[in-house]
Short mmCIF file of C-alpha atoms in Angstrom, two decimals:
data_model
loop_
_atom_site.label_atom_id
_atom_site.label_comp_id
_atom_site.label_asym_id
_atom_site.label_seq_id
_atom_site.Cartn_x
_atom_site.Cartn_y
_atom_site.Cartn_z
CA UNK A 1 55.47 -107.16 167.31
CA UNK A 2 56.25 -103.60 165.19
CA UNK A 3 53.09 -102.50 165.16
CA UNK A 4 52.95 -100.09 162.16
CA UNK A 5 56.08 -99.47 160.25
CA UNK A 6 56.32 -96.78 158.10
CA UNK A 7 59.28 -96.40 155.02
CA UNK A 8 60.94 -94.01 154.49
CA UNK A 9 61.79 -91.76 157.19
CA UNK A 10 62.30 -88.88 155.00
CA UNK A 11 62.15 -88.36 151.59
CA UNK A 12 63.05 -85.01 149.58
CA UNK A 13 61.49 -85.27 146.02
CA UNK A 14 61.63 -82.68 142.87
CA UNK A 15 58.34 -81.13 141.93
CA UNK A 16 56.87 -83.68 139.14
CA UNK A 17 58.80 -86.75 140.63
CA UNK A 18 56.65 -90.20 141.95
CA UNK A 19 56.94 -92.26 144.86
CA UNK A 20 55.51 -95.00 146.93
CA UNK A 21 54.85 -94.12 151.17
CA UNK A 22 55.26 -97.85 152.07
CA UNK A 23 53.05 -98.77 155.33
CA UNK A 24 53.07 -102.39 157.20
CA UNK A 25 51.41 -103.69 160.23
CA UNK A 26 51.84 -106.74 161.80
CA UNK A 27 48.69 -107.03 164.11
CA UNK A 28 46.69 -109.06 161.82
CA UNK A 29 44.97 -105.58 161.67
CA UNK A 30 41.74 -104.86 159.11
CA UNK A 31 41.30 -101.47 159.02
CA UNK A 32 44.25 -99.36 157.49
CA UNK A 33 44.73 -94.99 156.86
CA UNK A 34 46.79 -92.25 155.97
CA UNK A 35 46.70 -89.03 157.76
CA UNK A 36 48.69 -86.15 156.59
CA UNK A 37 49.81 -83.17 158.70
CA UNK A 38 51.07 -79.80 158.32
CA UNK A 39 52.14 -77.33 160.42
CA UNK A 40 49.77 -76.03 162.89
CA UNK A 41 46.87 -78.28 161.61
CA UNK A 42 45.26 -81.80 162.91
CA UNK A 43 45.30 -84.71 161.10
CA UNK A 44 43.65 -84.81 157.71
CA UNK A 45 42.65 -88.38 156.16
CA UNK A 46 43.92 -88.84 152.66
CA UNK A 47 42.43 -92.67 151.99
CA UNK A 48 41.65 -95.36 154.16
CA UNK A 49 40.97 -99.25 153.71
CA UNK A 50 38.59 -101.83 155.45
CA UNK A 51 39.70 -104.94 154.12
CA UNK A 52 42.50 -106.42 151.92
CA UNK A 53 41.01 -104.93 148.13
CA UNK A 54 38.97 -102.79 149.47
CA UNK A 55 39.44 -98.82 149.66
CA UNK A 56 37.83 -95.34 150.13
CA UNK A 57 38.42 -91.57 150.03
CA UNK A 58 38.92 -89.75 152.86
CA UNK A 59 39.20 -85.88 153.13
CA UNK A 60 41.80 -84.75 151.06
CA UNK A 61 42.51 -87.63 148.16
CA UNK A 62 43.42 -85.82 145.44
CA UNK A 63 47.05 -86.33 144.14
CA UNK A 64 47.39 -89.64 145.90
CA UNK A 65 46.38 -93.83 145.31
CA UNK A 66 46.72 -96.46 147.45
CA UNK A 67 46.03 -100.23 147.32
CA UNK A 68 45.35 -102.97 149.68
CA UNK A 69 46.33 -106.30 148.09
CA UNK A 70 47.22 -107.69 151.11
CA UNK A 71 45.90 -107.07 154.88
CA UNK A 72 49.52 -106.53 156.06
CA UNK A 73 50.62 -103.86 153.83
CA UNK A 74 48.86 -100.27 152.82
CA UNK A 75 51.08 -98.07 150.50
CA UNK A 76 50.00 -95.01 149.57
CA UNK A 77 51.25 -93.53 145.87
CA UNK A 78 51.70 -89.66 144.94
CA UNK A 79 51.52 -89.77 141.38
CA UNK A 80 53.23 -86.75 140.11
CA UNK A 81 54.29 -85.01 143.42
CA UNK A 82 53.49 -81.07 144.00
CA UNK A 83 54.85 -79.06 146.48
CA UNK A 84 51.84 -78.48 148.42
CA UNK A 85 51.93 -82.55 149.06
CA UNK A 86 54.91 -81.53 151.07
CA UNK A 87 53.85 -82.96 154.54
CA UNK A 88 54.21 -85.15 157.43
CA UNK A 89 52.25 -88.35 156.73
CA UNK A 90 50.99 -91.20 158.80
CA UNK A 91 49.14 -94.24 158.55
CA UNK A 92 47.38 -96.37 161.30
CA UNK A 93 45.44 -99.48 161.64
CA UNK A 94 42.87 -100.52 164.00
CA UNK A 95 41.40 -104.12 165.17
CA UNK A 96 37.93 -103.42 164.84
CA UNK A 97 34.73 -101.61 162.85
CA UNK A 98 34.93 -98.80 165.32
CA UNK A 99 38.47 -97.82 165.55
CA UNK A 100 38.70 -97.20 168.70
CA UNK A 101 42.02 -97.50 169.63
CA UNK A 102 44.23 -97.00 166.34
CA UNK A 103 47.93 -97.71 166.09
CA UNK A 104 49.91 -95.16 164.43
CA UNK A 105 53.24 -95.39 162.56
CA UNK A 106 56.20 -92.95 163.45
CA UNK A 107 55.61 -90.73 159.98
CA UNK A 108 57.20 -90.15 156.81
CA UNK A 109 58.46 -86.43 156.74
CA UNK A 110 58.06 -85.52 152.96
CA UNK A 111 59.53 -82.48 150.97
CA UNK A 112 58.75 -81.46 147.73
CA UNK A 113 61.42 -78.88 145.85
CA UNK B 1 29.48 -85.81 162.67
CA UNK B 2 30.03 -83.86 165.57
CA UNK B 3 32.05 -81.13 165.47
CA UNK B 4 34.39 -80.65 168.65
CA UNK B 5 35.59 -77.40 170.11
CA UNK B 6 38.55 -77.28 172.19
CA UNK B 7 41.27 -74.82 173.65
CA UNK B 8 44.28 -73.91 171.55
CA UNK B 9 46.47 -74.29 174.60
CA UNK B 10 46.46 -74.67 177.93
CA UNK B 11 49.45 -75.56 180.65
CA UNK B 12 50.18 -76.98 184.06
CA UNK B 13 52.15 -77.77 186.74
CA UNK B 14 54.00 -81.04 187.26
CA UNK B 15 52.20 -83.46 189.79
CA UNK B 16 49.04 -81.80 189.64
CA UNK B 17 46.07 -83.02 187.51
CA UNK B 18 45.99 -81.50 184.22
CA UNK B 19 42.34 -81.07 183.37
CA UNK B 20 41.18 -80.61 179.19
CA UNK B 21 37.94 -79.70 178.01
CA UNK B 22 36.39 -80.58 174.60
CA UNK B 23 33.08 -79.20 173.41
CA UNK B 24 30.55 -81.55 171.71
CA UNK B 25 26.95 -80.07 171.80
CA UNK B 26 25.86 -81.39 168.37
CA UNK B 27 26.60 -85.33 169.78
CA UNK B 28 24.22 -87.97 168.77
CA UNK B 29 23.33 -90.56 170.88
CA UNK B 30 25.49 -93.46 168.94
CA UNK B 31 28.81 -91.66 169.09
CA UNK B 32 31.78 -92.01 171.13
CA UNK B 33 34.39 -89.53 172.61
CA UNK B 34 37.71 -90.30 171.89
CA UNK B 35 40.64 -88.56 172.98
CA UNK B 36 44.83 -88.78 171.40
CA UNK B 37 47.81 -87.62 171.81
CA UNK B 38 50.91 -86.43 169.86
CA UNK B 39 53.40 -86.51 171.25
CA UNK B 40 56.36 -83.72 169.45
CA UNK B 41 57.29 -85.60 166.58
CA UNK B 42 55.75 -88.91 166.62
CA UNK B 43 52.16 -90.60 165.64
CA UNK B 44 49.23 -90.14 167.85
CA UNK B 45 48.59 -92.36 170.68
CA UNK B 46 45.22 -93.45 171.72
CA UNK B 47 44.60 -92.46 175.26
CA UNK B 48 41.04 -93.51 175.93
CA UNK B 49 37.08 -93.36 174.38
CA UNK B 50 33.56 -93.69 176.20
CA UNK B 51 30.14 -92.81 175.11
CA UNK B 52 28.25 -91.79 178.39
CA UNK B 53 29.83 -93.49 181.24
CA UNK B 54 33.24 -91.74 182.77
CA UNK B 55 35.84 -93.71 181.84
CA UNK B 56 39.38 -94.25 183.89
CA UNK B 57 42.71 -96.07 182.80
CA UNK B 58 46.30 -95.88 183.42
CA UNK B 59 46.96 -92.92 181.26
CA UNK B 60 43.66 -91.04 182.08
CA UNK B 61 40.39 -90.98 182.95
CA UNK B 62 37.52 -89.37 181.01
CA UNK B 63 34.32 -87.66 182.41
CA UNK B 64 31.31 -86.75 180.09
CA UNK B 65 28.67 -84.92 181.16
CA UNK B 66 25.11 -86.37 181.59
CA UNK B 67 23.95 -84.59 178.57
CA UNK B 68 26.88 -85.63 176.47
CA UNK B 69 27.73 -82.01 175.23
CA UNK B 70 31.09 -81.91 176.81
CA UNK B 71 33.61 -83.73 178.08
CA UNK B 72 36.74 -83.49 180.25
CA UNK B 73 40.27 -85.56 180.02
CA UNK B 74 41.92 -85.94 183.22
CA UNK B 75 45.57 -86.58 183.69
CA UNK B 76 46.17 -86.65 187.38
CA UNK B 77 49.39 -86.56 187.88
CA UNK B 78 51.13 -84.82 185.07
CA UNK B 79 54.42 -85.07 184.07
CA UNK B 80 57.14 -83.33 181.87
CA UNK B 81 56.50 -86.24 179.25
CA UNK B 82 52.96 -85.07 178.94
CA UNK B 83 53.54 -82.60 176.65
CA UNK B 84 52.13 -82.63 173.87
CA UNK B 85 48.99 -81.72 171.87
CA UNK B 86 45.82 -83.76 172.94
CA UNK B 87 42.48 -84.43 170.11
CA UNK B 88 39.11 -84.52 171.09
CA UNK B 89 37.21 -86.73 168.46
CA UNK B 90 33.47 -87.36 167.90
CA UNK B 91 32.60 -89.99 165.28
CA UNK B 92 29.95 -92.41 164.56
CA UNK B 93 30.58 -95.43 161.67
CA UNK B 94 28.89 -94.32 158.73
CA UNK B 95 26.59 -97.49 157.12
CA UNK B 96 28.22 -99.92 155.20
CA UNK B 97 32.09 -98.88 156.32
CA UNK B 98 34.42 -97.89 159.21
CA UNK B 99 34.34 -95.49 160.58
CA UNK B 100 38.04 -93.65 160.27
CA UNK B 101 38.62 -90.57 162.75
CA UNK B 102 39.45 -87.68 162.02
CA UNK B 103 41.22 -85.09 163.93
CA UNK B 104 41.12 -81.69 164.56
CA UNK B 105 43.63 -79.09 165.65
CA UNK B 106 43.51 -79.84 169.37
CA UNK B 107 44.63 -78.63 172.16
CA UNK B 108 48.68 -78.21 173.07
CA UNK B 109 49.08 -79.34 176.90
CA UNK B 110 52.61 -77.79 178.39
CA UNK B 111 53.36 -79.67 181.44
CA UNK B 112 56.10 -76.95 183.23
CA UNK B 113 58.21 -77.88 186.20
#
């Protein structure tokens, strides 16, 4: 198994630009986030789903949109990117209702210029 | 949900038992304790949860108090790979969803030789 696979690495984007974060698990998993992180700060959760077509807000949603067409796949969309969006992101999944023992991806390391 | 308090930083020696505090004193009775890690660079790893029994695995084991206001993560025998910074996390599922955690800035564990 991969676990939780996250594409691209790294990205650099120009202020104004779009892109797609892709996410995938492979664990059959329901439950499905994005984190982002900056420097000296936790994790802060952008959106999360609980079920293929089905997705909420988390903490800090603005500038982003994800879907969940499938229960494998989770990507998250920056619509018109800003530099503050410039961040470390990461998304995880988690068997059950609880999450108590999420997997995390390895991050996407994202610049804005 | 509860909020968690824990040290910025702390550090230890290698072999001995690095010991981490979190504050919880606003707990309710249906939430857990969770703890992760990050490790430089990568996602968080779950270590281990409870929610009033200590509880011990290979990575760690957890003690909460008998009130529930605070807990402690154990690592006895630390090593050079533990490193890293280590969350505290107090959540309950809200009604109707999952409940997603979310993480604060946690505590940065040096393990020195």
């Amino acid at each position: 198994n991969a676990g939780v696979t996250q594409t691209p690495k790294f990205q650099v984007l120009k202020t104004g630009q779009s892109m797609t974060l892709q996410c995938a698990q492979d664990m059959n998993h329901e439950y499905m986030s994005w984190y982002r992180q900056d420097p000296g700060m936790g994790l802060r959760l952008i959106h999360y789903s609980v079920g293929a077509g089905i997705t909420d807000q988390g903490e800090v949603p603005n500038g982003y949109n994800v879907s969940r067409s499938t229960t494998e796949d989770f990507p998250l969309r920056l619509l018109s990117a800003a530099p503050s969006q410039t961040s470390v992101y990461f998304c995880a999944s988690s068997q059950d209702r609880a999450n108590r023992a999420q997997h995390f991806g390895d991050g996407t390391r994202l610049s804005i210029l | 949900d509860a909020k968690t308090t824990q040290p910025t930083s702390m550090d230890c020696a290698e072999g001995r038992a690095a010991n981490l505090p979190c504050n919880h004193s606003t707990i309710s009775g249906n939430e857990y304790v969770y703890w992760y890690r990050q490790i430089h660079s990568q996602g968080p790893q779950y270590i281990i949860h409870g929610l009033k029994n200590n509880e011990t695995n290979e990575m760690a084991s957890l003690i909460i108090t008998e009130d529930r206001k605070s807990s402690t993560l154990i690592l006895p025998h630390a090593t050079l790979r533990d490193t890293a910074v280590y969350y505290c996390i107090v959540r309950r599922a809200p009604s109707g969803g999952s409940y997603i955690p979310t993480f604060g800035r946690g505590t940065s564990l040096i393990v020195h030789p």
